[in-house]
Amino acid sequence: MILEHVSDAHSWHIAGDIAIPLPIILYSSTHGLSIFCSNKLENDAVYNGYKLINKEGEHIVAVNADGSENKEDTAKLWDLSLTKNATTVVITGLLLLFLMLGVSKAYRTKGLSAPKGAQSFFEPIIIFIRDDVAIPCIGKHKYEKFMPYLLTLFFFIIFLNLLGLIPVFPGGANVTGNIGITMTLAAFTFIPMMVYSGKYYWSHTLWMPGVPALVKILILGPIETLGVILKPFTLLIRMFANILAGHIVALSFFSLIFIFGSLWGHFAGYLTSVFSVAFTVGMLLLDLLVALIQAYVFTLLSAIYFGMVTEEHKHH
């Protein structure tokens, strides 16, 4: 039950048997483009040559006439479906656009007068990212070109994390607890790192001055090269593990009600619910803190990495 809730899905469960079917968008050379709702594949149904299987999460496979999986066609299948996680990403993006364009319009209209409404909420956060993250890590003369990305990254992650803590639609999706999402965010940081990295960075990474050539080739060179590759992994693993663990622990506490109820009767379940709900609420409050910290840490480390690759050294 826990793995089902923390995994991605092709429908959005609301309550009981009520769920919102999400669009399935598939393309294969055999069947062409197929667009339909996910409820067509419920209860192991086969529709238009496709079937939904539950194997470490929900996956769509191409099937033969007898209903067995056609592995050759499945390997060539392009799945562009809007899953629960993908839909949450779209909702978060639209919400951010709505809020930030409104704040931007207010600044263009009112100038530098005292902020009101959403302005007064977002302005201290934006100043904090600028003054306490971007400038100290990147430098006063180079931080501006990275600010749009750092702000987008921070607000995007924090909105995803907070939406994941809301148990009802449009929340409840374990987006940043999905390693595919965190890997993509880490790649978005890694690409500008490589684009803006200068000769000073690479000279100090691969051929550091003042070190014997043999040590550079055999020891420090490979270690520093590995460090460059591992930087995005430090980003993706940290947030993925923390968010996923928080969801699993909260669901585990909640599940104790039904475990004790099924073992020793309804009274045991009701008695356990007092402690279980208290622990669950406490875990969700801790998850709220983790959601804020992880957004900050991801943004801070990205800024540190940008500062490392753009730093210039002056030697006598």
C-alpha atoms as a printed R data frame, in Angstrom:
    type eleno elety resid chain resno       x       y       z
1   ATOM     1    CA   MET     A     1   0.000   0.000   0.000
2   ATOM     2    CA   ILE     A     2   2.827   2.400   0.880
3   ATOM     3    CA   LEU     A     3   4.759   1.680  -2.316
4   ATOM     4    CA   GLU     A     4   1.583   2.231  -4.320
5   ATOM     5    CA   HIS     A     5   1.073   5.660  -2.738
6   ATOM     6    CA   VAL     A     6   4.657   6.856  -3.209
7   ATOM     7    CA   SER     A     7   4.873   5.563  -6.795
8   ATOM     8    CA   ASP     A     8   3.714   7.414  -9.892
9   ATOM     9    CA   ALA     A     9   0.292   6.541 -11.342
10  ATOM    10    CA   HIS     A    10  -1.839   7.124 -14.439
11  ATOM    11    CA   SER     A    11  -4.871   8.182 -12.373
12  ATOM    12    CA   TRP     A    12  -5.355  10.530  -9.429
13  ATOM    13    CA   HIS     A    13  -7.014   8.822  -6.482
14  ATOM    14    CA   ILE     A    14  -9.466  11.075  -4.616
15  ATOM    15    CA   ALA     A    15 -11.311   8.883  -2.086
16  ATOM    16    CA   GLY     A    16 -12.700   5.356  -1.998
17  ATOM    17    CA   ASP     A    17 -13.291   4.226  -5.573
18  ATOM    18    CA   ILE     A    18 -13.250   7.797  -6.920
19  ATOM    19    CA   ALA     A    19 -10.257   8.638  -9.101
20  ATOM    20    CA   ILE     A    20  -9.530  11.145 -11.868
21  ATOM    21    CA   PRO     A    21  -8.312   9.401 -15.050
22  ATOM    22    CA   LEU     A    22  -5.330  11.101 -16.649
23  ATOM    23    CA   PRO     A    23  -4.553  11.284 -20.384
24  ATOM    24    CA   ILE     A    24  -2.518   8.490 -21.967
25  ATOM    25    CA   ILE     A    25  -0.382   9.687 -24.903
26  ATOM    26    CA   LEU     A    26   1.495   6.914 -26.732
27  ATOM    27    CA   TYR     A    27   3.298   6.586 -30.027
28  ATOM    28    CA   SER     A    28   4.673   3.471 -31.662
29  ATOM    29    CA   SER     A    29   5.524   2.532 -35.241
30  ATOM    30    CA   THR     A    30   2.978  -0.311 -35.020
31  ATOM    31    CA   HIS     A    31  -0.071   1.507 -33.629
32  ATOM    32    CA   GLY     A    32   0.784   5.122 -34.466
33  ATOM    33    CA   LEU     A    33  -0.354   7.919 -32.125
34  ATOM    34    CA   SER     A    34  -2.847   6.915 -29.441
35  ATOM    35    CA   ILE     A    35  -4.535   9.356 -27.056
36  ATOM    36    CA   PHE     A    36  -7.135   8.175 -24.536
37  ATOM    37    CA   CYS     A    37  -8.018   8.278 -20.835
38  ATOM    38    CA   SER     A    38  -6.352   5.919 -18.377
39  ATOM    39    CA   ASN     A    39  -9.712   4.454 -17.247
40  ATOM    40    CA   LYS     A    40  -9.720   2.502 -20.532
41  ATOM    41    CA   LEU     A    41  -6.950   0.338 -19.048
42  ATOM    42    CA   GLU     A    42  -8.566  -0.335 -15.676
43  ATOM    43    CA   ASN     A    43  -8.983  -3.894 -14.325
44  ATOM    44    CA   ASP     A    44  -6.295  -5.342 -16.644
45  ATOM    45    CA   ALA     A    45  -8.243  -4.248 -19.734
46  ATOM    46    CA   VAL     A    46  -6.543  -4.157 -23.144
47  ATOM    47    CA   TYR     A    47  -7.256  -1.070 -25.234
48  ATOM    48    CA   ASN     A    48  -5.908  -0.271 -28.687
49  ATOM    49    CA   GLY     A    49  -3.153  -2.846 -28.251
50  ATOM    50    CA   TYR     A    50  -1.951  -1.592 -24.854
51  ATOM    51    CA   LYS     A    51  -2.209  -2.802 -21.272
52  ATOM    52    CA   LEU     A    52  -1.379  -1.313 -17.868
53  ATOM    53    CA   ILE     A    53   0.741  -3.488 -15.580
54  ATOM    54    CA   ASN     A    54   1.764  -2.904 -11.965
55  ATOM    55    CA   LYS     A    55   5.409  -3.852 -11.619
56  ATOM    56    CA   GLU     A    56   7.347  -1.520  -9.314
57  ATOM    57    CA   GLY     A    57   4.803   1.125 -10.313
58  ATOM    58    CA   GLU     A    58   2.364   1.450 -13.195
59  ATOM    59    CA   HIS     A    59   3.745   0.833 -16.681
60  ATOM    60    CA   ILE     A    60   2.047   0.675 -20.080
61  ATOM    61    CA   VAL     A    61   3.116  -2.159 -22.371
62  ATOM    62    CA   ALA     A    62   2.203  -3.241 -25.894
63  ATOM    63    CA   VAL     A    63   0.410  -6.584 -26.020
64  ATOM    64    CA   ASN     A    64  -0.175  -9.348 -28.528
65  ATOM    65    CA   ALA     A    65  -3.590 -10.612 -29.614
66  ATOM    66    CA   ASP     A    66  -3.664 -13.103 -26.712
67  ATOM    67    CA   GLY     A    67  -2.989 -10.365 -24.142
68  ATOM    68    CA   SER     A    68   0.657 -11.266 -23.489
69  ATOM    69    CA   GLU     A    69   3.294  -8.532 -23.483
70  ATOM    70    CA   ASN     A    70   5.012  -7.778 -26.784
71  ATOM    71    CA   LYS     A    71   8.465  -6.870 -25.517
72  ATOM    72    CA   GLU     A    72   9.747  -5.789 -28.940
73  ATOM    73    CA   ASP     A    73   6.950  -3.241 -29.449
74  ATOM    74    CA   THR     A    74   7.157  -2.122 -25.815
75  ATOM    75    CA   ALA     A    75  10.865  -1.326 -26.219
76  ATOM    76    CA   LYS     A    76  10.021   0.997 -29.149
77  ATOM    77    CA   LEU     A    77   7.090   2.664 -27.367
78  ATOM    78    CA   TRP     A    78   7.180   6.423 -26.747
79  ATOM    79    CA   ASP     A    79   5.159   7.140 -23.591
80  ATOM    80    CA   LEU     A    80   4.311  10.856 -23.222
81  ATOM    81    CA   SER     A    81   1.401  10.302 -20.842
82  ATOM    82    CA   LEU     A    82   0.474  12.830 -18.165
83  ATOM    83    CA   THR     A    83   0.973  10.779 -15.002
84  ATOM    84    CA   LYS     A    84   0.193  12.086 -11.510
85  ATOM    85    CA   ASN     A    85   3.741  13.406 -11.100
86  ATOM    86    CA   ALA     A    86   3.805  14.995 -14.546
87  ATOM    87    CA   THR     A    87   0.414  16.634 -13.921
88  ATOM    88    CA   THR     A    88   1.673  18.035 -10.609
89  ATOM    89    CA   VAL     A    89   4.705  19.494 -12.397
90  ATOM    90    CA   VAL     A    90   2.373  21.185 -14.922
91  ATOM    91    CA   ILE     A    91   0.087  22.501 -12.158
92  ATOM    92    CA   THR     A    92   3.084  23.825 -10.217
93  ATOM    93    CA   GLY     A    93   4.496  25.517 -13.308
94  ATOM    94    CA   LEU     A    94   1.171  27.212 -14.095
95  ATOM    95    CA   LEU     A    95   0.744  28.286 -10.467
96  ATOM    96    CA   LEU     A    96   4.229  29.809 -10.408
97  ATOM    97    CA   LEU     A    97   3.600  31.620 -13.689
98  ATOM    98    CA   PHE     A    98   0.328  33.034 -12.369
99  ATOM    99    CA   LEU     A    99   1.874  34.238  -9.095
100 ATOM   100    CA   MET     A   100   5.167  35.562 -10.461
101 ATOM   101    CA   LEU     A   101   3.656  37.330 -13.463
102 ATOM   102    CA   GLY     A   102   1.219  39.001 -11.069
103 ATOM   103    CA   VAL     A   103   4.071  40.129  -8.819
104 ATOM   104    CA   SER     A   104   6.070  41.330 -11.833
105 ATOM   105    CA   LYS     A   105   3.083  43.303 -13.134
106 ATOM   106    CA   ALA     A   106   2.637  44.939  -9.717
107 ATOM   107    CA   TYR     A   107   6.274  46.085  -9.726
108 ATOM   108    CA   ARG     A   108   5.979  47.473 -13.244
109 ATOM   109    CA   THR     A   109   2.779  49.324 -12.297
110 ATOM   110    CA   LYS     A   110   3.673  50.615  -8.821
111 ATOM   111    CA   GLY     A   111   7.425  50.923  -9.174
112 ATOM   112    CA   LEU     A   112   9.422  50.709  -5.944
113 ATOM   113    CA   SER     A   113   6.571  51.657  -3.620
114 ATOM   114    CA   ALA     A   114   5.812  49.545  -0.549
115 ATOM   115    CA   PRO     A   115   4.887  45.996  -1.663
116 ATOM   116    CA   LYS     A   116   1.372  44.670  -1.078
117 ATOM   117    CA   GLY     A   117  -0.297  41.262  -1.271
118 ATOM   118    CA   ALA     A   118   1.794  38.603  -2.972
119 ATOM   119    CA   GLN     A   119   4.629  41.126  -3.392
120 ATOM   120    CA   SER     A   120   5.071  41.462   0.364
121 ATOM   121    CA   PHE     A   121   5.282  37.667   0.692
122 ATOM   122    CA   PHE     A   122   7.708  36.928  -2.149
123 ATOM   123    CA   GLU     A   123  10.006  39.976  -1.909
124 ATOM   124    CA   PRO     A   124  11.792  38.957   1.356
125 ATOM   125    CA   ILE     A   125  12.352  35.452  -0.034
126 ATOM   126    CA   ILE     A   126  13.772  36.787  -3.299
127 ATOM   127    CA   ILE     A   127  16.060  39.177  -1.410
128 ATOM   128    CA   PHE     A   128  17.159  36.321   0.854
129 ATOM   129    CA   ILE     A   129  18.128  34.145  -2.148
130 ATOM   130    CA   ARG     A   130  19.996  37.098  -3.659
131 ATOM   131    CA   ASP     A   131  21.816  38.378  -0.570
132 ATOM   132    CA   ASP     A   132  22.417  35.141   1.369
133 ATOM   133    CA   VAL     A   133  22.774  32.558  -1.396
134 ATOM   134    CA   ALA     A   134  23.689  33.997  -4.800
135 ATOM   135    CA   ILE     A   135  26.039  36.870  -3.892
136 ATOM   136    CA   PRO     A   136  28.126  35.036  -1.237
137 ATOM   137    CA   CYS     A   137  28.457  31.874  -3.346
138 ATOM   138    CA   ILE     A   138  28.878  33.280  -6.851
139 ATOM   139    CA   GLY     A   139  30.203  36.785  -6.322
140 ATOM   140    CA   LYS     A   140  28.788  40.285  -6.551
141 ATOM   141    CA   HIS     A   141  29.894  40.802 -10.159
142 ATOM   142    CA   LYS     A   142  28.635  37.479 -11.616
143 ATOM   143    CA   TYR     A   143  25.543  36.472  -9.653
144 ATOM   144    CA   GLU     A   144  22.917  38.324 -11.704
145 ATOM   145    CA   LYS     A   145  22.894  36.000 -14.704
146 ATOM   146    CA   PHE     A   146  22.252  33.014 -12.396
147 ATOM   147    CA   MET     A   147  19.495  34.641 -10.323
148 ATOM   148    CA   PRO     A   148  16.570  33.771 -12.642
149 ATOM   149    CA   TYR     A   149  17.534  30.092 -12.561
150 ATOM   150    CA   LEU     A   150  18.168  30.012  -8.799
151 ATOM   151    CA   LEU     A   151  14.821  31.674  -8.041
152 ATOM   152    CA   THR     A   152  12.965  29.388 -10.430
153 ATOM   153    CA   LEU     A   153  14.662  26.353  -8.923
154 ATOM   154    CA   PHE     A   154  13.915  27.378  -5.326
155 ATOM   155    CA   PHE     A   155  10.245  28.211  -5.821
156 ATOM   156    CA   PHE     A   156   9.636  25.238  -8.106
157 ATOM   157    CA   ILE     A   157  11.060  22.749  -5.591
158 ATOM   158    CA   ILE     A   158   9.357  24.305  -2.575
159 ATOM   159    CA   PHE     A   159   5.963  24.356  -4.304
160 ATOM   160    CA   LEU     A   160   6.374  20.703  -5.355
161 ATOM   161    CA   ASN     A   161   7.377  19.724  -1.818
162 ATOM   162    CA   LEU     A   162   4.481  21.565  -0.205
163 ATOM   163    CA   LEU     A   163   1.933  20.211  -2.691
164 ATOM   164    CA   GLY     A   164   3.179  16.708  -1.899
165 ATOM   165    CA   LEU     A   165   2.239  17.207   1.776
166 ATOM   166    CA   ILE     A   166  -1.395  18.091   0.972
167 ATOM   167    CA   PRO     A   167  -3.329  14.798   1.166
168 ATOM   168    CA   VAL     A   168  -6.141  15.841  -1.217
169 ATOM   169    CA   PHE     A   169  -6.253  16.876  -4.877
170 ATOM   170    CA   PRO     A   170  -4.259  18.666  -6.308
171 ATOM   171    CA   GLY     A   171  -1.728  17.540  -3.700
172 ATOM   172    CA   GLY     A   172  -0.470  14.187  -2.535
173 ATOM   173    CA   ALA     A   173   1.898  13.367  -5.389
174 ATOM   174    CA   ASN     A   174   5.394  12.226  -4.416
175 ATOM   175    CA   VAL     A   175   7.099  14.306  -7.102
176 ATOM   176    CA   THR     A   176  10.434  15.212  -5.516
177 ATOM   177    CA   GLY     A   177  10.538  11.731  -3.993
178 ATOM   178    CA   ASN     A   178  10.791  10.410  -7.555
179 ATOM   179    CA   ILE     A   179  14.396   9.956  -8.641
180 ATOM   180    CA   GLY     A   180  13.551  10.819 -12.266
181 ATOM   181    CA   ILE     A   181  12.425  14.310 -11.207
182 ATOM   182    CA   THR     A   182  15.416  14.995  -8.957
183 ATOM   183    CA   MET     A   183  17.766  13.653 -11.635
184 ATOM   184    CA   THR     A   184  16.304  16.108 -14.149
185 ATOM   185    CA   LEU     A   185  16.646  19.031 -11.723
186 ATOM   186    CA   ALA     A   186  20.262  18.012 -11.039
187 ATOM   187    CA   ALA     A   187  20.900  17.909 -14.805
188 ATOM   188    CA   PHE     A   188  19.489  21.447 -15.115
189 ATOM   189    CA   THR     A   189  22.165  22.557 -12.634
190 ATOM   190    CA   PHE     A   190  24.944  20.474 -14.179
191 ATOM   191    CA   ILE     A   191  24.471  21.835 -17.731
192 ATOM   192    CA   PRO     A   192  25.035  25.538 -16.811
193 ATOM   193    CA   MET     A   193  27.977  24.401 -14.687
194 ATOM   194    CA   MET     A   194  29.640  22.966 -17.771
195 ATOM   195    CA   VAL     A   195  28.591  25.855 -20.024
196 ATOM   196    CA   TYR     A   196  29.950  28.598 -17.733
197 ATOM   197    CA   SER     A   197  33.024  26.730 -16.482
198 ATOM   198    CA   GLY     A   198  36.165  28.653 -17.351
199 ATOM   199    CA   LYS     A   199  39.774  27.747 -18.024
200 ATOM   200    CA   TYR     A   200  40.729  28.494 -14.406
201 ATOM   201    CA   TYR     A   201  38.271  25.897 -13.152
202 ATOM   202    CA   TRP     A   202  39.449  23.173 -15.502
203 ATOM   203    CA   SER     A   203  43.132  23.994 -15.018
204 ATOM   204    CA   HIS     A   204  42.756  23.673 -11.250
205 ATOM   205    CA   THR     A   205  40.601  20.552 -11.617
206 ATOM   206    CA   LEU     A   206  42.604  18.547 -14.153
207 ATOM   207    CA   TRP     A   207  46.070  20.108 -13.974
208 ATOM   208    CA   MET     A   208  46.382  21.890 -10.635
209 ATOM   209    CA   PRO     A   209  49.439  24.195 -10.292
210 ATOM   210    CA   GLY     A   210  52.304  23.430  -7.930
211 ATOM   211    CA   VAL     A   211  51.705  19.651  -7.890
212 ATOM   212    CA   PRO     A   212  54.070  17.028  -9.407
213 ATOM   213    CA   ALA     A   213  52.869  15.728 -12.789
214 ATOM   214    CA   LEU     A   214  52.771  12.095 -11.650
215 ATOM   215    CA   VAL     A   215  50.511  12.976  -8.711
216 ATOM   216    CA   LYS     A   216  48.241  14.945 -11.043
217 ATOM   217    CA   ILE     A   217  47.889  12.044 -13.490
218 ATOM   218    CA   LEU     A   218  47.592   9.142 -11.065
219 ATOM   219    CA   ILE     A   219  45.874  10.593  -7.992
220 ATOM   220    CA   LEU     A   220  44.468  14.112  -7.990
221 ATOM   221    CA   GLY     A   221  43.325  14.204 -11.633
222 ATOM   222    CA   PRO     A   222  41.044  11.136 -11.396
223 ATOM   223    CA   ILE     A   223  39.740  12.209  -7.967
224 ATOM   224    CA   GLU     A   224  38.865  15.732  -9.150
225 ATOM   225    CA   THR     A   225  37.271  14.384 -12.348
226 ATOM   226    CA   LEU     A   226  35.144  12.022 -10.278
227 ATOM   227    CA   GLY     A   227  34.194  14.971  -8.080
228 ATOM   228    CA   VAL     A   228  32.867  16.862 -11.111
229 ATOM   229    CA   ILE     A   229  30.702  13.873 -12.099
230 ATOM   230    CA   LEU     A   230  29.459  13.310  -8.535
231 ATOM   231    CA   LYS     A   231  28.270  16.885  -7.984
232 ATOM   232    CA   PRO     A   232  24.831  16.374  -9.616
233 ATOM   233    CA   PHE     A   233  24.459  13.053  -7.749
234 ATOM   234    CA   THR     A   234  24.834  14.849  -4.419
235 ATOM   235    CA   LEU     A   235  21.901  17.022  -5.460
236 ATOM   236    CA   LEU     A   236  19.551  14.326  -6.719
237 ATOM   237    CA   ILE     A   237  20.146  11.698  -4.019
238 ATOM   238    CA   ARG     A   238  19.801  14.077  -1.050
239 ATOM   239    CA   MET     A   239  16.366  15.435  -1.946
240 ATOM   240    CA   PHE     A   240  15.042  12.141  -3.349
241 ATOM   241    CA   ALA     A   241  15.986  10.188  -0.212
242 ATOM   242    CA   ASN     A   242  14.719  12.767   2.287
243 ATOM   243    CA   ILE     A   243  11.346  13.365   0.656
244 ATOM   244    CA   LEU     A   244  10.690   9.691  -0.101
245 ATOM   245    CA   ALA     A   245  11.655   8.633   3.427
246 ATOM   246    CA   GLY     A   246   9.331  11.251   4.924
247 ATOM   247    CA   HIS     A   247   6.349   9.977   2.925
248 ATOM   248    CA   ILE     A   248   7.106   6.336   3.762
249 ATOM   249    CA   VAL     A   249   7.457   6.985   7.508
250 ATOM   250    CA   ALA     A   250   4.230   9.030   7.682
251 ATOM   251    CA   LEU     A   251   2.302   6.306   5.819
252 ATOM   252    CA   SER     A   252   3.871   3.635   8.048
253 ATOM   253    CA   PHE     A   253   2.620   5.354  11.199
254 ATOM   254    CA   PHE     A   254  -0.848   5.702   9.688
255 ATOM   255    CA   SER     A   255  -0.895   2.038   8.605
256 ATOM   256    CA   LEU     A   256  -0.452   0.881  12.202
257 ATOM   257    CA   ILE     A   257  -4.158   1.610  12.798
258 ATOM   258    CA   PHE     A   258  -5.230  -0.999  10.259
259 ATOM   259    CA   ILE     A   259  -2.504  -3.495  11.172
260 ATOM   260    CA   PHE     A   260  -3.493  -3.556  14.859
261 ATOM   261    CA   GLY     A   261  -7.186  -3.453  13.946
262 ATOM   262    CA   SER     A   262  -6.895  -6.510  11.712
263 ATOM   263    CA   LEU     A   263  -4.825  -8.434  14.274
264 ATOM   264    CA   TRP     A   264  -6.693  -7.696  17.514
265 ATOM   265    CA   GLY     A   265 -10.057  -6.241  16.506
266 ATOM   266    CA   HIS     A   266 -11.606  -2.820  16.032
267 ATOM   267    CA   PHE     A   267 -10.960  -1.665  19.607
268 ATOM   268    CA   ALA     A   268  -7.206  -2.151  19.166
269 ATOM   269    CA   GLY     A   269  -7.396  -0.181  15.923
270 ATOM   270    CA   TYR     A   270  -9.249   2.724  17.583
271 ATOM   271    CA   LEU     A   271  -6.829   2.705  20.535
272 ATOM   272    CA   THR     A   272  -3.812   2.670  18.216
273 ATOM   273    CA   SER     A   273  -5.265   5.524  16.146
274 ATOM   274    CA   VAL     A   274  -4.699   8.010  18.984
275 ATOM   275    CA   PHE     A   275  -0.938   7.432  18.956
276 ATOM   276    CA   SER     A   276  -0.731   6.734  15.223
277 ATOM   277    CA   VAL     A   277  -2.411   9.980  14.186
278 ATOM   278    CA   ALA     A   278  -0.267  11.945  16.649
279 ATOM   279    CA   PHE     A   279   2.930  10.433  15.226
280 ATOM   280    CA   THR     A   280   1.677  10.992  11.663
281 ATOM   281    CA   VAL     A   281   0.945  14.666  12.309
282 ATOM   282    CA   GLY     A   282   4.352  15.053  13.953
283 ATOM   283    CA   MET     A   283   6.013  13.411  10.954
284 ATOM   284    CA   LEU     A   284   4.146  15.687   8.539
285 ATOM   285    CA   LEU     A   285   5.304  18.741  10.502
286 ATOM   286    CA   LEU     A   286   8.861  17.413  10.250
287 ATOM   287    CA   ASP     A   287   8.281  16.843   6.513
288 ATOM   288    CA   LEU     A   288   7.204  20.480   6.239
289 ATOM   289    CA   LEU     A   289  10.555  21.539   7.697
290 ATOM   290    CA   VAL     A   290  12.388  19.103   5.398
291 ATOM   291    CA   ALA     A   291  10.481  20.485   2.385
292 ATOM   292    CA   LEU     A   292  11.763  23.990   3.133
293 ATOM   293    CA   ILE     A   293  15.299  22.862   3.945
294 ATOM   294    CA   GLN     A   294  15.654  20.705   0.826
295 ATOM   295    CA   ALA     A   295  14.572  23.544  -1.462
296 ATOM   296    CA   TYR     A   296  17.108  25.819   0.233
297 ATOM   297    CA   VAL     A   297  19.933  23.242   0.176
298 ATOM   298    CA   PHE     A   298  19.371  22.358  -3.499
299 ATOM   299    CA   THR     A   299  19.476  26.046  -4.430
300 ATOM   300    CA   LEU     A   300  22.470  26.745  -2.170
301 ATOM   301    CA   LEU     A   301  24.536  23.861  -3.574
302 ATOM   302    CA   SER     A   302  23.665  24.908  -7.132
303 ATOM   303    CA   ALA     A   303  24.893  28.432  -6.349
304 ATOM   304    CA   ILE     A   304  28.084  27.030  -4.772
305 ATOM   305    CA   TYR     A   305  28.766  24.936  -7.872
306 ATOM   306    CA   PHE     A   306  28.183  27.946 -10.140
307 ATOM   307    CA   GLY     A   307  30.585  29.957  -7.990
308 ATOM   308    CA   MET     A   308  33.225  27.218  -8.228
309 ATOM   309    CA   VAL     A   309  33.178  27.021 -12.031
310 ATOM   310    CA   THR     A   310  33.174  30.811 -12.576
311 ATOM   311    CA   GLU     A   311  35.847  31.667  -9.987
312 ATOM   312    CA   GLU     A   312  39.009  33.204 -11.365
313 ATOM   313    CA   HIS     A   313  42.400  32.743  -9.687
314 ATOM   314    CA   LYS     A   314  45.288  35.170  -9.937
315 ATOM   315    CA   HIS     A   315  48.725  33.697  -9.347
316 ATOM   316    CA   HIS     A   316  51.990  35.601  -8.985
